[in-house]
Amino acid sequence: MSMAPRVALSQDFLLRLGKLPSGAHARIVRWALKFQQDPKSPGINYETIKGARDPNLRSVRIDQDWRGIVFKPDQGDLYILLHVDHHDDAYRWAERQRIAINPQTGALQLVSLETVEAADMAGDAAASMPNADSGRCEIDGAPLFSVLSDESLIRLGTPVDLVPLIRQVRTEQDLDDLQGRLPVEAYEGLFLVAAGDTVSQILSERKTRVDRTVDTDDFVAALDTAESQSRFVVVSSDAEMTAILNAPLAQWRVFLHPVQRKLAIGDRSGPVRILGGAGTGKTVLALHRAKWLAKNRTPAGQKVLFTTFTRNLALDVEQNLRSLFLDDPDVSKVEVLNLDRWVHSFLRQRSYEHQIIYQRDLDAWGRALQVASASAGVDEAFYADEWEEVVAAQGVQTLDEYRRVSRVGRKVILTRAKRDLIWPVFEEYRTQLSSRRLKEVDDAYRDAAQLLAHEADGAGYSAIVIDETQDFGPQALRLLRAMIPAGVNDLFFVGDGHQRIYSRHKAVLGRCGIDIRGRSRKLYLNYRTTEEIRKVAVALLEGRDVDDLDGGSDDNRRYKSLSHGPIPEVLDVANAADGIALAVDRVAAWLAAHDGNAPPTVCVMAQTKKARDDVARLLGDRKILTSTIDANSADSADSSAVRVSTMHRAKGLEFDRVIVLASGARTDDDANELAPLVYVSLTRAKSVAVLIR
């Protein structure tokens, strides 16, 4: 029985489609669906393109005006939709393109022949190759990659035709100028070499195989590589084709970076931790990982748990999961719940007699402070911080445990005698809570973990995927460890210490029974935010000690954005009211300037609900349609309304343009505490950001 032809879409095709007027978009979508159903149909007339230097490119007639460009090699039953445009423009585009297979990585690569011609000119002036190839960039004054052999450059993902051009790169800016002409894996690899990594380190991190012979004529096999699938998506059904063609343009959701794709699939011997700055696609990677686990490692009757910190984030994740994998039956095996909701359900099923509270009960706390000893020599603020940062966070239950517990990070050193004097306050607080049948959330997590210790299969999940790990405290991490037996594919964590806006506790995975040694990776490329926005946001956190979620340090030095745009405006105002008025004026100006085209997605983010609601009211006064994103509902990606939100609620979302209202910081301490929240808010913007302070 003959195999059905393989149909794929290129990133360029979808990018172009997403920018077309609605009428043209609808016509091309209808045609593309017919093409996917039967690319061999007699009604699809493949024409040779005069002037095209790639003999495998063909044009197809969509209507009288529009033409599609298809890659159709003689070997293999393969059809790739590469581009769509008006008649003459489509032919001109095709004349300048060539598809080839990288002889080292086996990846399918689309190369601009204009860039190749520039590379040929550069090659005439290129310096001779050195004999040694250290794999590291380290010669001052020489071209940036002069110490690398051609083979090493190609192994990093550089198309063979562009090697002479890379030989002329002397600065990071030169490399950035070429970014749009290079495959993403090539740009990232070269950027990391320039930052100090060796070629072998990069290839090992990527798990790129270069120990096999590559058939540079087998385009079908080339399409199966992770590198190829970062820019081409194979479509296997009408439903999948419809979902991709009609989805909002978010390329990085469909086309996983090669490293992301390799992390999303395959077995892992134990817990995995993925770090990455804002916009690096951590959540999308986590979604793909959950889907792979559900499809390949979850038997009937079991599920993969996808959990995150807050209820609203879980709602957004579930919505993204359903839209990303539309009509995929494996998605039904993924359960999306924030951890608090899971704990409530679990404890209720076991007739838990306490109500969980999320803030300190002030009456019970006041009664506990009455037993404080004057001889302890500490004030009420110390007791509050000690409870939150040491006792509750680490699940300390007895005086003996308190005598031994680590207090790293606490400024006051306590002798054993002082701990004995301090402990009665915490013991009394728990007694007061118990008399009211109350438990703080950390103690409830600990109770749930103790109950799970008596159940052989934990909570019954095949795997657990955890998003926004940095917002979970130690007791939450210990609970997650108790929810699933240690083993293959058990826990998959993604997070970023720079975005910690809920928990003040820098929990350490290793101290919570979660061993990630040998299974930790970082994502470096930002697919959402422009480099200009990223730099302004990162500057807010300069000098801060940011952890890597496992007791080490993390930084933003090697993060890089793939897109560019205007430098964010930073505007100072006298007071919050002036800031709100300025934000409303700016939104009105943006909407008035879109000239009949689809308006940009816009969100105004404020510190408080009151400020958020004031923005919504003033926009409403100007007859501007608004949508308030609250804590109990998911945002609608299809809405054309201007969104208004608190900074906390905007986490996990993205918009074309963002205004951040941060005018409430009165002191340097206020500004320092607000910085991570502003960082998170600014990095929700894809192209334009305004910070009002």
XYZ file of C-alpha atoms in Angstrom:
693
model
C 0.000 0.000 0.000
C 1.441 3.360 -1.006
C 2.088 5.962 1.658
C 0.123 9.202 1.623
C 2.151 12.204 0.450
C 3.663 14.374 3.191
C 2.480 17.988 3.273
C 4.273 20.642 5.295
C 3.995 24.391 5.872
C 6.959 26.698 6.228
C 7.294 29.398 8.809
C 7.537 31.983 6.029
C 4.222 30.818 4.539
C 2.384 31.207 7.853
C 4.063 34.526 8.590
C 2.981 35.876 5.222
C -0.531 34.439 5.581
C -0.985 36.076 8.974
C -0.338 39.534 7.511
C -2.852 39.326 4.652
C -6.215 41.157 4.536
C -9.110 39.003 5.707
C -10.525 38.414 2.201
C -7.248 37.181 0.745
C -6.539 35.198 3.921
C -9.849 33.336 3.611
C -9.269 32.468 -0.084
C -5.771 31.165 0.558
C -6.891 29.126 3.577
C -9.613 27.447 1.464
C -7.067 26.643 -1.230
C -4.480 25.371 1.285
C -7.017 22.984 2.798
C -7.712 21.493 -0.636
C -3.981 21.277 -1.231
C -3.456 19.396 2.036
C -6.226 16.937 1.224
C -4.688 15.975 -2.137
C -1.508 17.728 -3.330
C -1.582 15.470 -6.422
C -5.015 16.646 -7.530
C -5.214 17.447 -11.276
C -6.649 20.810 -10.268
C -3.297 21.821 -8.751
C -1.147 22.807 -11.679
C 2.546 22.853 -10.795
C 4.479 25.210 -13.056
C 8.215 25.532 -13.495
C 9.503 28.927 -12.417
C 11.630 30.629 -15.052
C 14.705 32.108 -13.453
C 14.501 29.952 -10.314
C 17.876 28.447 -9.456
C 16.341 25.713 -7.317
C 14.847 23.133 -9.721
C 12.597 21.767 -6.953
C 10.542 24.958 -6.629
C 7.161 25.171 -8.366
C 4.427 27.771 -8.539
C 0.725 26.977 -8.091
C -2.232 29.137 -9.053
C -4.490 30.065 -6.137
C -6.633 32.566 -8.084
C -6.124 35.149 -10.791
C -3.854 37.264 -8.576
C -2.322 35.024 -5.916
C 0.366 32.387 -6.366
C 1.816 29.844 -3.975
C 5.406 28.601 -4.074
C 5.817 24.874 -3.377
C 8.941 22.811 -2.777
C 8.404 19.541 -4.686
C 11.540 17.392 -4.991
C 11.681 14.511 -7.464
C 12.759 12.078 -4.730
C 10.141 11.356 -2.060
C 6.444 12.175 -2.045
C 6.897 15.554 -0.347
C 5.178 18.927 -0.765
C 6.095 22.014 1.262
C 4.143 25.276 1.011
C 6.895 27.861 1.240
C 5.413 31.229 0.325
C 2.330 33.046 -0.939
C 2.156 36.419 -2.663
C 0.820 38.378 -5.617
C 1.755 36.845 -8.978
C 4.946 38.759 -9.850
C 6.144 39.118 -6.251
C 5.771 35.370 -5.680
C 7.959 34.599 -8.706
C 10.591 37.131 -7.660
C 10.708 35.559 -4.187
C 11.146 32.071 -5.664
C 13.989 33.181 -7.929
C 15.993 34.180 -4.842
C 15.562 31.004 -2.739
C 17.107 27.565 -2.504
C 16.432 24.638 -0.172
C 19.361 22.433 0.787
C 20.238 19.857 3.442
C 22.977 20.656 5.946
C 25.576 17.901 5.406
C 26.500 17.790 9.111
C 23.159 18.113 10.949
C 20.877 16.721 8.234
C 18.546 19.722 8.599
C 16.429 21.201 5.831
C 17.467 24.852 5.312
C 15.940 27.610 3.190
C 18.687 29.958 2.019
C 18.355 33.328 0.291
C 20.509 33.397 -2.831
C 21.053 37.118 -2.321
C 22.732 36.194 0.944
C 24.723 33.491 -0.844
C 25.955 36.040 -3.368
C 27.043 38.282 -0.508
C 28.778 35.274 1.026
C 30.603 34.566 -2.247
C 31.837 38.149 -2.361
C 32.941 37.871 1.264
C 34.660 34.584 0.503
C 36.956 36.260 -2.022
C 38.308 38.405 0.799
C 38.217 35.778 3.571
C 41.350 35.048 5.553
C 42.902 31.626 5.213
C 41.781 28.987 7.686
C 43.979 28.271 10.757
C 45.285 24.742 11.166
C 43.867 24.304 14.673
C 40.209 24.342 15.591
C 39.888 25.011 19.308
C 36.117 25.312 19.113
C 36.273 28.524 21.120
C 36.224 32.141 19.953
C 39.310 33.770 21.424
C 41.511 35.716 18.972
C 41.449 39.465 19.593
C 41.287 41.647 16.506
C 40.582 38.718 14.148
C 37.206 37.850 12.640
C 34.984 36.550 15.416
C 34.961 32.938 14.232
C 38.398 32.705 12.650
C 39.446 29.848 14.948
C 36.558 27.619 13.827
C 36.863 25.226 10.909
C 34.266 25.159 8.149
C 33.083 21.828 9.528
C 32.471 23.339 12.973
C 30.521 26.266 11.527
C 28.345 23.848 9.552
C 27.826 21.623 12.592
C 26.512 24.671 14.467
C 23.863 24.990 11.739
C 25.472 27.413 9.294
C 24.372 26.630 5.724
C 27.354 25.616 3.599
C 26.767 28.524 1.224
C 26.966 31.061 4.057
C 30.242 29.967 5.617
C 32.251 32.666 3.730
C 29.883 35.331 5.053
C 30.281 34.136 8.660
C 34.038 34.271 8.197
C 33.754 38.063 7.846
C 31.856 38.603 11.126
C 34.009 40.659 13.506
C 31.602 41.855 16.196
C 28.440 40.733 17.946
C 26.629 43.521 16.092
C 27.794 42.051 12.770
C 26.317 38.725 13.848
C 23.062 40.380 14.920
C 22.813 42.042 11.506
C 22.850 38.573 9.915
C 20.365 37.016 12.338
C 17.380 37.239 9.988
C 19.308 35.436 7.236
C 20.507 32.520 9.349
C 18.668 29.424 10.575
C 17.819 29.904 14.232
C 20.140 27.116 15.363
C 23.046 28.693 13.483
C 22.520 32.123 15.008
C 22.184 30.693 18.506
C 25.242 28.479 18.129
C 27.402 31.307 16.832
C 26.129 33.644 19.545
C 27.023 31.106 22.249
C 30.494 30.545 20.767
C 31.039 34.306 20.815
C 29.937 34.272 24.472
C 32.589 31.699 25.352
C 31.091 28.239 24.805
C 32.883 25.606 22.753
C 31.346 23.909 19.741
C 31.431 20.562 21.539
C 29.576 22.029 24.534
C 26.851 23.419 22.287
C 26.430 20.213 20.295
C 26.319 18.171 23.494
C 23.643 20.460 24.965
C 21.613 20.182 21.775
C 22.189 16.410 21.512
C 23.114 17.031 17.869
C 24.504 13.931 16.145
C 27.348 14.564 13.725
C 28.668 10.980 13.655
C 26.568 9.758 10.750
C 26.542 10.161 6.992
C 23.845 12.545 5.767
C 22.092 11.943 2.447
C 21.820 15.476 1.093
C 19.207 14.375 -1.449
C 16.793 12.766 1.050
C 14.484 15.677 1.824
C 11.877 13.470 3.485
C 14.372 12.292 6.105
C 15.695 15.835 6.524
C 12.209 17.053 7.390
C 12.168 14.764 10.441
C 15.064 16.515 12.195
C 14.339 18.795 15.152
C 16.170 21.605 13.342
C 13.897 21.294 10.291
C 10.781 21.183 12.432
C 11.733 24.519 13.971
C 10.748 26.092 10.613
C 8.558 23.514 8.856
C 5.472 21.847 10.325
C 4.159 18.588 8.862
C 0.352 18.559 8.647
C -1.411 15.233 8.914
C -5.133 16.071 9.034
C -7.729 18.606 7.933
C -8.391 19.585 11.551
C -4.710 20.227 12.208
C -4.391 22.253 9.006
C -7.446 24.346 9.880
C -6.193 25.001 13.403
C -2.755 26.134 12.212
C -4.011 28.312 9.370
C -6.655 30.078 11.451
C -4.758 30.442 14.722
C -3.515 33.864 15.835
C -0.012 34.402 14.511
C 2.310 33.022 17.179
C 5.106 31.301 15.282
C 6.963 30.086 18.332
C 3.948 28.057 19.464
C 3.917 26.006 16.263
C 7.644 25.902 15.504
C 9.633 24.736 18.483
C 13.305 25.674 18.584
C 15.449 22.545 17.972
C 16.567 22.449 21.619
C 12.955 22.849 22.787
C 11.766 20.029 20.548
C 14.452 17.669 21.827
C 13.570 18.553 25.419
C 9.859 18.009 24.750
C 10.218 14.440 23.544
C 11.920 11.291 24.784
C 12.425 9.636 28.145
C 14.245 11.240 31.075
C 15.755 9.206 33.908
C 14.400 11.543 36.609
C 13.347 15.127 37.366
C 14.215 17.778 34.745
C 14.665 21.520 35.284
C 14.438 24.010 32.403
C 15.479 27.625 33.006
C 14.837 30.479 30.597
C 14.206 34.203 30.635
C 10.867 35.776 29.769
C 9.745 34.986 26.223
C 12.002 31.958 25.703
C 9.031 29.621 25.274
C 9.190 27.736 28.576
C 5.436 27.298 28.901
C 5.034 26.224 25.273
C 7.833 23.694 25.781
C 6.049 22.449 28.918
C 2.794 22.082 26.947
C 4.508 20.051 24.234
C 6.205 17.927 26.900
C 2.868 17.222 28.595
C 1.305 16.292 25.265
C 4.187 13.937 24.379
C 3.979 12.249 27.773
C 0.201 11.886 27.432
C 0.518 10.333 23.977
C 3.519 8.085 24.550
C 3.884 7.308 28.258
C 0.412 7.484 29.804
C -1.660 4.297 29.855
C -5.450 4.315 29.778
C -6.930 5.420 33.063
C -3.974 7.656 34.000
C -3.237 11.313 33.344
C -0.398 13.800 33.141
C -0.780 16.638 35.623
C 0.146 20.102 34.375
C 0.294 22.381 37.381
C 1.232 25.981 38.071
C 1.031 28.417 40.946
C -2.189 30.401 40.491
C -5.664 29.560 39.293
C -5.645 32.175 36.529
C -2.375 30.843 35.113
C -3.891 27.361 35.049
C -6.899 28.718 33.140
C -4.637 30.357 30.569
C -2.549 27.195 30.220
C -5.625 25.026 29.676
C -6.910 27.404 27.012
C -3.521 27.365 25.258
C -3.356 23.578 25.486
C -6.737 23.157 23.794
C -5.979 25.709 21.047
C -2.455 24.418 20.398
C -3.504 20.762 20.067
C -7.019 21.182 18.683
C -8.961 17.907 18.371
C -5.979 15.855 19.542
C -7.434 13.005 21.635
C -4.255 12.782 23.741
C -4.997 16.203 25.230
C -7.803 14.609 27.255
C -5.081 12.797 29.217
C -3.629 16.110 30.448
C -5.188 17.544 33.603
C -4.466 21.235 34.215
C -4.844 22.371 37.831
C -3.059 24.908 39.976
C -1.545 23.220 43.014
C -3.839 24.844 45.578
C -6.894 23.513 43.774
C -5.412 20.029 43.687
C -4.626 20.172 47.432
C -8.167 21.330 48.285
C -9.670 18.453 46.331
C -7.243 15.870 47.717
C -7.734 16.877 51.358
C -11.500 17.225 51.040
C -11.706 13.643 49.754
C -9.938 12.578 52.932
C -12.286 14.516 55.243
C -9.625 17.062 56.185
C -11.060 18.994 59.095
C -9.163 22.263 58.616
C -9.882 25.237 56.419
C -6.819 26.398 54.457
C -5.934 30.078 54.846
C -3.500 32.078 52.731
C -2.849 35.018 55.030
C -1.915 35.112 58.660
C -4.899 35.004 61.022
C -4.313 38.242 62.915
C -6.338 37.308 65.993
C -4.533 33.982 66.432
C -1.205 35.699 65.764
C -1.893 38.402 68.333
C -2.671 35.788 70.979
C 0.521 33.913 70.117
C 2.645 37.029 70.542
C 1.352 37.350 74.087
C 3.545 34.386 75.090
C 6.686 35.986 73.634
C 9.592 36.205 76.065
C 11.212 39.607 76.569
C 14.491 37.748 77.124
C 14.481 36.664 73.453
C 15.410 40.218 72.460
C 13.534 40.254 69.128
C 10.567 42.345 67.974
C 7.209 41.434 66.438
C 8.501 41.979 62.888
C 11.206 39.381 63.511
C 8.633 36.813 64.641
C 6.532 37.432 61.526
C 9.471 37.025 59.137
C 10.861 34.023 61.017
C 7.493 32.294 60.818
C 7.076 32.943 57.115
C 10.659 32.380 55.947
C 11.794 29.567 58.247
C 9.107 27.800 60.272
C 6.188 27.620 57.813
C 8.319 27.521 54.670
C 10.418 24.594 55.885
C 7.615 22.774 57.683
C 9.218 22.980 61.125
C 6.864 21.236 63.571
C 8.780 20.789 66.831
C 11.303 22.574 69.006
C 13.912 19.925 68.161
C 13.424 20.606 64.454
C 13.662 24.361 65.043
C 16.944 23.901 66.904
C 18.422 22.170 63.840
C 16.821 24.012 60.939
C 18.964 26.058 58.548
C 18.337 29.803 58.658
C 20.564 30.765 55.737
C 19.693 34.268 54.571
C 18.309 35.468 57.897
C 20.302 38.408 59.253
C 19.905 37.631 62.974
C 22.011 34.736 64.274
C 20.224 32.652 66.914
C 21.862 30.512 69.561
C 20.166 27.327 70.697
C 19.039 29.114 73.875
C 17.457 31.930 71.860
C 15.632 29.479 69.631
C 14.221 27.849 72.761
C 12.890 31.250 73.877
C 11.400 32.077 70.475
C 9.717 28.753 69.660
C 6.713 29.044 72.075
C 5.226 31.856 69.924
C 5.075 29.612 66.847
C 3.757 26.660 68.835
C 1.018 28.863 70.329
C 0.083 30.236 66.902
C -0.495 26.736 65.577
C -2.516 25.891 68.696
C -4.679 28.970 68.161
C -5.227 28.055 64.498
C -6.061 24.476 65.371
C -8.701 25.602 67.878
C -10.343 27.461 64.969
C -9.843 24.494 62.595
C -7.527 26.559 60.398
C -4.266 25.695 58.672
C -1.925 27.978 56.785
C -1.253 26.771 53.259
C 2.317 25.570 53.890
C 1.146 23.379 56.772
C -1.689 22.040 54.600
C 0.847 21.128 51.896
C 2.866 19.273 54.529
C -0.221 17.387 55.712
C -1.039 16.382 52.128
C 2.513 15.118 51.584
C 2.317 13.033 54.764
C -0.939 11.464 53.615
C 0.583 10.659 50.218
C 3.529 8.941 51.898
C 1.173 6.054 52.722
C 0.048 5.623 49.078
C 2.375 3.532 46.906
C 1.612 5.271 43.611
C 1.432 8.784 45.023
C -1.363 10.791 43.440
C -1.747 8.350 40.552
C -0.297 10.472 37.750
C 2.002 9.117 35.047
C 4.009 12.363 35.104
C 3.803 15.915 36.459
C 4.786 19.037 34.514
C 5.307 22.183 36.608
C 5.217 25.714 35.150
C 6.459 28.877 36.952
C 8.488 26.783 39.394
C 10.088 29.880 40.926
C 6.778 30.801 42.606
C 6.565 27.552 44.582
C 7.942 27.432 48.129
C 9.724 24.485 49.780
C 6.571 22.821 51.084
C 4.973 22.929 47.646
C 8.037 21.308 46.100
C 8.111 18.603 48.779
C 4.452 17.925 48.069
C 5.114 17.618 44.329
C 7.884 15.124 45.097
C 5.427 13.112 47.219
C 2.779 13.144 44.480
C 4.661 10.782 42.156
C 7.204 8.030 42.791
C 10.764 8.861 41.758
C 11.605 7.407 38.370
C 11.579 7.872 34.614
C 9.693 10.987 33.374
C 8.399 11.800 36.854
C 8.800 15.592 37.233
C 9.443 18.292 34.620
C 10.057 21.808 35.980
C 10.241 25.070 34.016
C 10.902 28.438 35.609
C 12.889 31.647 35.895
C 14.102 33.167 39.156
C 13.934 36.644 37.590
C 10.139 36.309 37.465
C 9.533 35.391 41.113
C 6.585 37.622 42.060
C 4.630 35.469 44.511
C 6.942 33.507 46.790
C 9.758 35.316 48.602
C 11.348 31.980 49.459
C 14.112 30.782 47.183
C 13.301 27.107 47.462
C 16.042 24.657 46.509
C 14.927 21.625 44.509
C 17.706 19.438 45.879
C 16.735 20.165 49.504
C 13.163 19.151 48.730
C 14.096 15.646 47.586
C 14.259 16.545 43.877
C 17.551 15.566 42.240
C 18.061 17.260 38.856
C 21.783 16.528 38.446
C 22.560 15.889 34.789
C 19.036 16.859 33.740
C 19.148 20.647 33.748
C 18.978 22.848 30.652
C 18.675 26.542 29.786
C 16.833 28.335 26.976
C 18.568 31.434 25.652
C 16.534 32.799 22.745
C 13.591 35.119 23.326
C 10.899 34.647 20.662
C 8.370 37.135 22.003
C 9.994 40.359 23.152
C 12.210 42.617 21.075
C 15.836 42.980 22.095
C 15.179 46.626 22.958
C 12.369 45.749 25.387
C 14.372 42.869 26.833
C 17.335 45.123 27.628
C 15.202 47.717 29.426
C 13.419 45.019 31.428
C 16.647 43.225 32.380
C 18.222 46.510 33.507
C 15.562 46.737 36.220
C 17.064 43.648 37.884
C 20.711 44.663 37.589
C 22.698 43.822 40.714
C 20.077 41.470 42.137
C 21.062 37.982 43.268
C 18.853 35.656 41.216
C 18.809 31.936 41.956
C 18.615 28.988 39.577
C 15.957 27.152 41.673
C 18.523 24.645 42.947
C 20.851 26.625 45.200
C 22.976 28.215 42.477
C 22.857 31.568 40.689
C 21.320 32.518 37.372
C 21.793 35.547 35.160
C 20.502 37.080 31.952
C 23.884 37.492 30.254
C 23.328 34.966 27.488
C 19.679 35.617 26.794
C 19.006 37.195 23.416
C 15.897 38.324 21.526
C 15.411 37.455 17.869
C 13.358 40.526 16.954
C 13.967 44.259 17.104
C 11.782 47.322 17.531
C 11.590 50.750 19.139
C 13.289 51.399 22.462
C 10.618 51.394 25.214
C 9.541 54.783 26.480
C 10.122 55.412 30.184
C 7.934 58.307 31.332
C 7.933 59.924 34.772
C 4.729 61.412 36.189
C 3.924 63.384 39.316
C 1.278 60.990 40.624
C -0.774 57.897 39.849
C -3.695 59.875 38.390
C -1.419 61.571 35.853
C -0.010 58.167 34.937
C -3.459 56.729 34.283
C -4.449 59.722 32.149
C -1.240 59.419 30.134
C -1.841 55.702 29.563
C -5.376 56.330 28.299
C -4.147 59.041 25.922
C -1.488 56.742 24.526
C -3.947 53.875 23.946
C -6.348 56.206 22.141
C -3.522 57.446 19.891
C -2.456 53.885 19.034
C -5.968 52.845 18.055
C -6.506 55.979 15.969
C -3.311 55.323 13.998
C -3.971 51.808 12.727
C -5.536 53.148 9.483
C -8.217 50.526 9.019
C -5.857 47.586 9.472
C -6.348 45.175 12.326
C -5.508 47.114 15.502
C -2.652 45.852 17.663
C -3.445 43.853 20.776
C -2.984 46.232 23.705
C -2.885 45.748 27.464
C -2.557 48.345 30.226
C -1.144 46.809 33.412
C -1.507 48.491 36.783
C -0.282 47.750 40.285
C -3.705 47.623 41.905
C -7.230 46.621 40.990
C -8.381 50.181 41.674
C -5.909 51.621 39.183
C -6.872 48.921 36.690
C -10.553 49.782 37.037
C -9.823 53.527 36.736
C -8.087 52.866 33.416
C -11.056 50.816 32.193
C -13.508 53.548 33.211
C -11.581 56.320 31.421
C -11.192 54.203 28.281
C -14.919 53.525 28.396
C -15.590 57.265 28.613
C -13.828 57.556 25.273
C -15.960 54.778 23.768
C -12.977 52.416 23.603
C -13.986 48.786 24.047
C -12.166 47.231 27.004
C -11.863 43.808 28.579
C -10.813 43.382 32.193
C -8.621 40.336 32.753
C -9.478 39.112 36.228
C -8.219 36.286 38.385
C -11.091 33.906 37.658
C -11.150 33.729 33.867
C -8.810 33.134 30.949
C -8.007 35.903 28.518
C -9.548 35.561 25.062
C -6.897 35.684 22.356
C -9.610 36.532 19.815
C -10.800 39.684 21.566
C -10.187 43.004 19.813
C -10.817 44.927 23.027
C -8.085 46.762 24.901
C -7.181 44.621 27.891
C -6.728 46.078 31.364
C -5.100 44.016 34.053
C -3.131 44.033 37.245
C 0.562 43.271 36.802
C 0.198 39.971 38.646
C -2.686 38.818 36.443
C -0.852 39.580 33.199
C 1.753 36.921 33.917
C 1.760 34.241 31.231
C 0.071 36.455 28.618
C 1.396 38.424 25.646
C 0.278 41.424 23.600
C 1.597 43.518 20.711
C 1.788 46.655 22.873
C 1.924 47.089 26.618
C 1.709 50.044 29.003
C 2.948 49.405 32.532
C 1.726 51.739 35.287
C 4.357 51.609 38.037
C 3.921 55.021 39.612
C 3.230 53.739 43.133
C 6.852 53.308 44.295
C 7.579 56.075 46.807
C 11.002 54.925 48.039
C 14.009 53.032 46.705
C 12.868 50.005 48.724
C 9.448 50.196 47.059
C 11.043 50.376 43.611
C 13.356 47.460 44.415
C 10.440 45.285 45.541
C 8.424 46.277 42.466
C 11.249 45.568 39.987
C 10.512 41.844 39.321
C 6.842 42.648 38.756
C 7.684 45.423 36.289
C 10.150 43.064 34.576
C 7.405 40.473 34.124
C 4.948 43.110 32.881
C 7.255 44.738 30.323
C 8.172 41.365 28.860
C 4.523 40.672 28.014
C 5.015 43.082 25.071
C 5.966 41.716 21.670
C 6.811 44.971 19.886
C 6.082 48.180 21.837
C 6.314 48.913 25.559
C 5.783 52.030 27.647
C 6.762 52.251 31.318
C 5.045 55.024 33.298
C 6.518 55.560 36.738
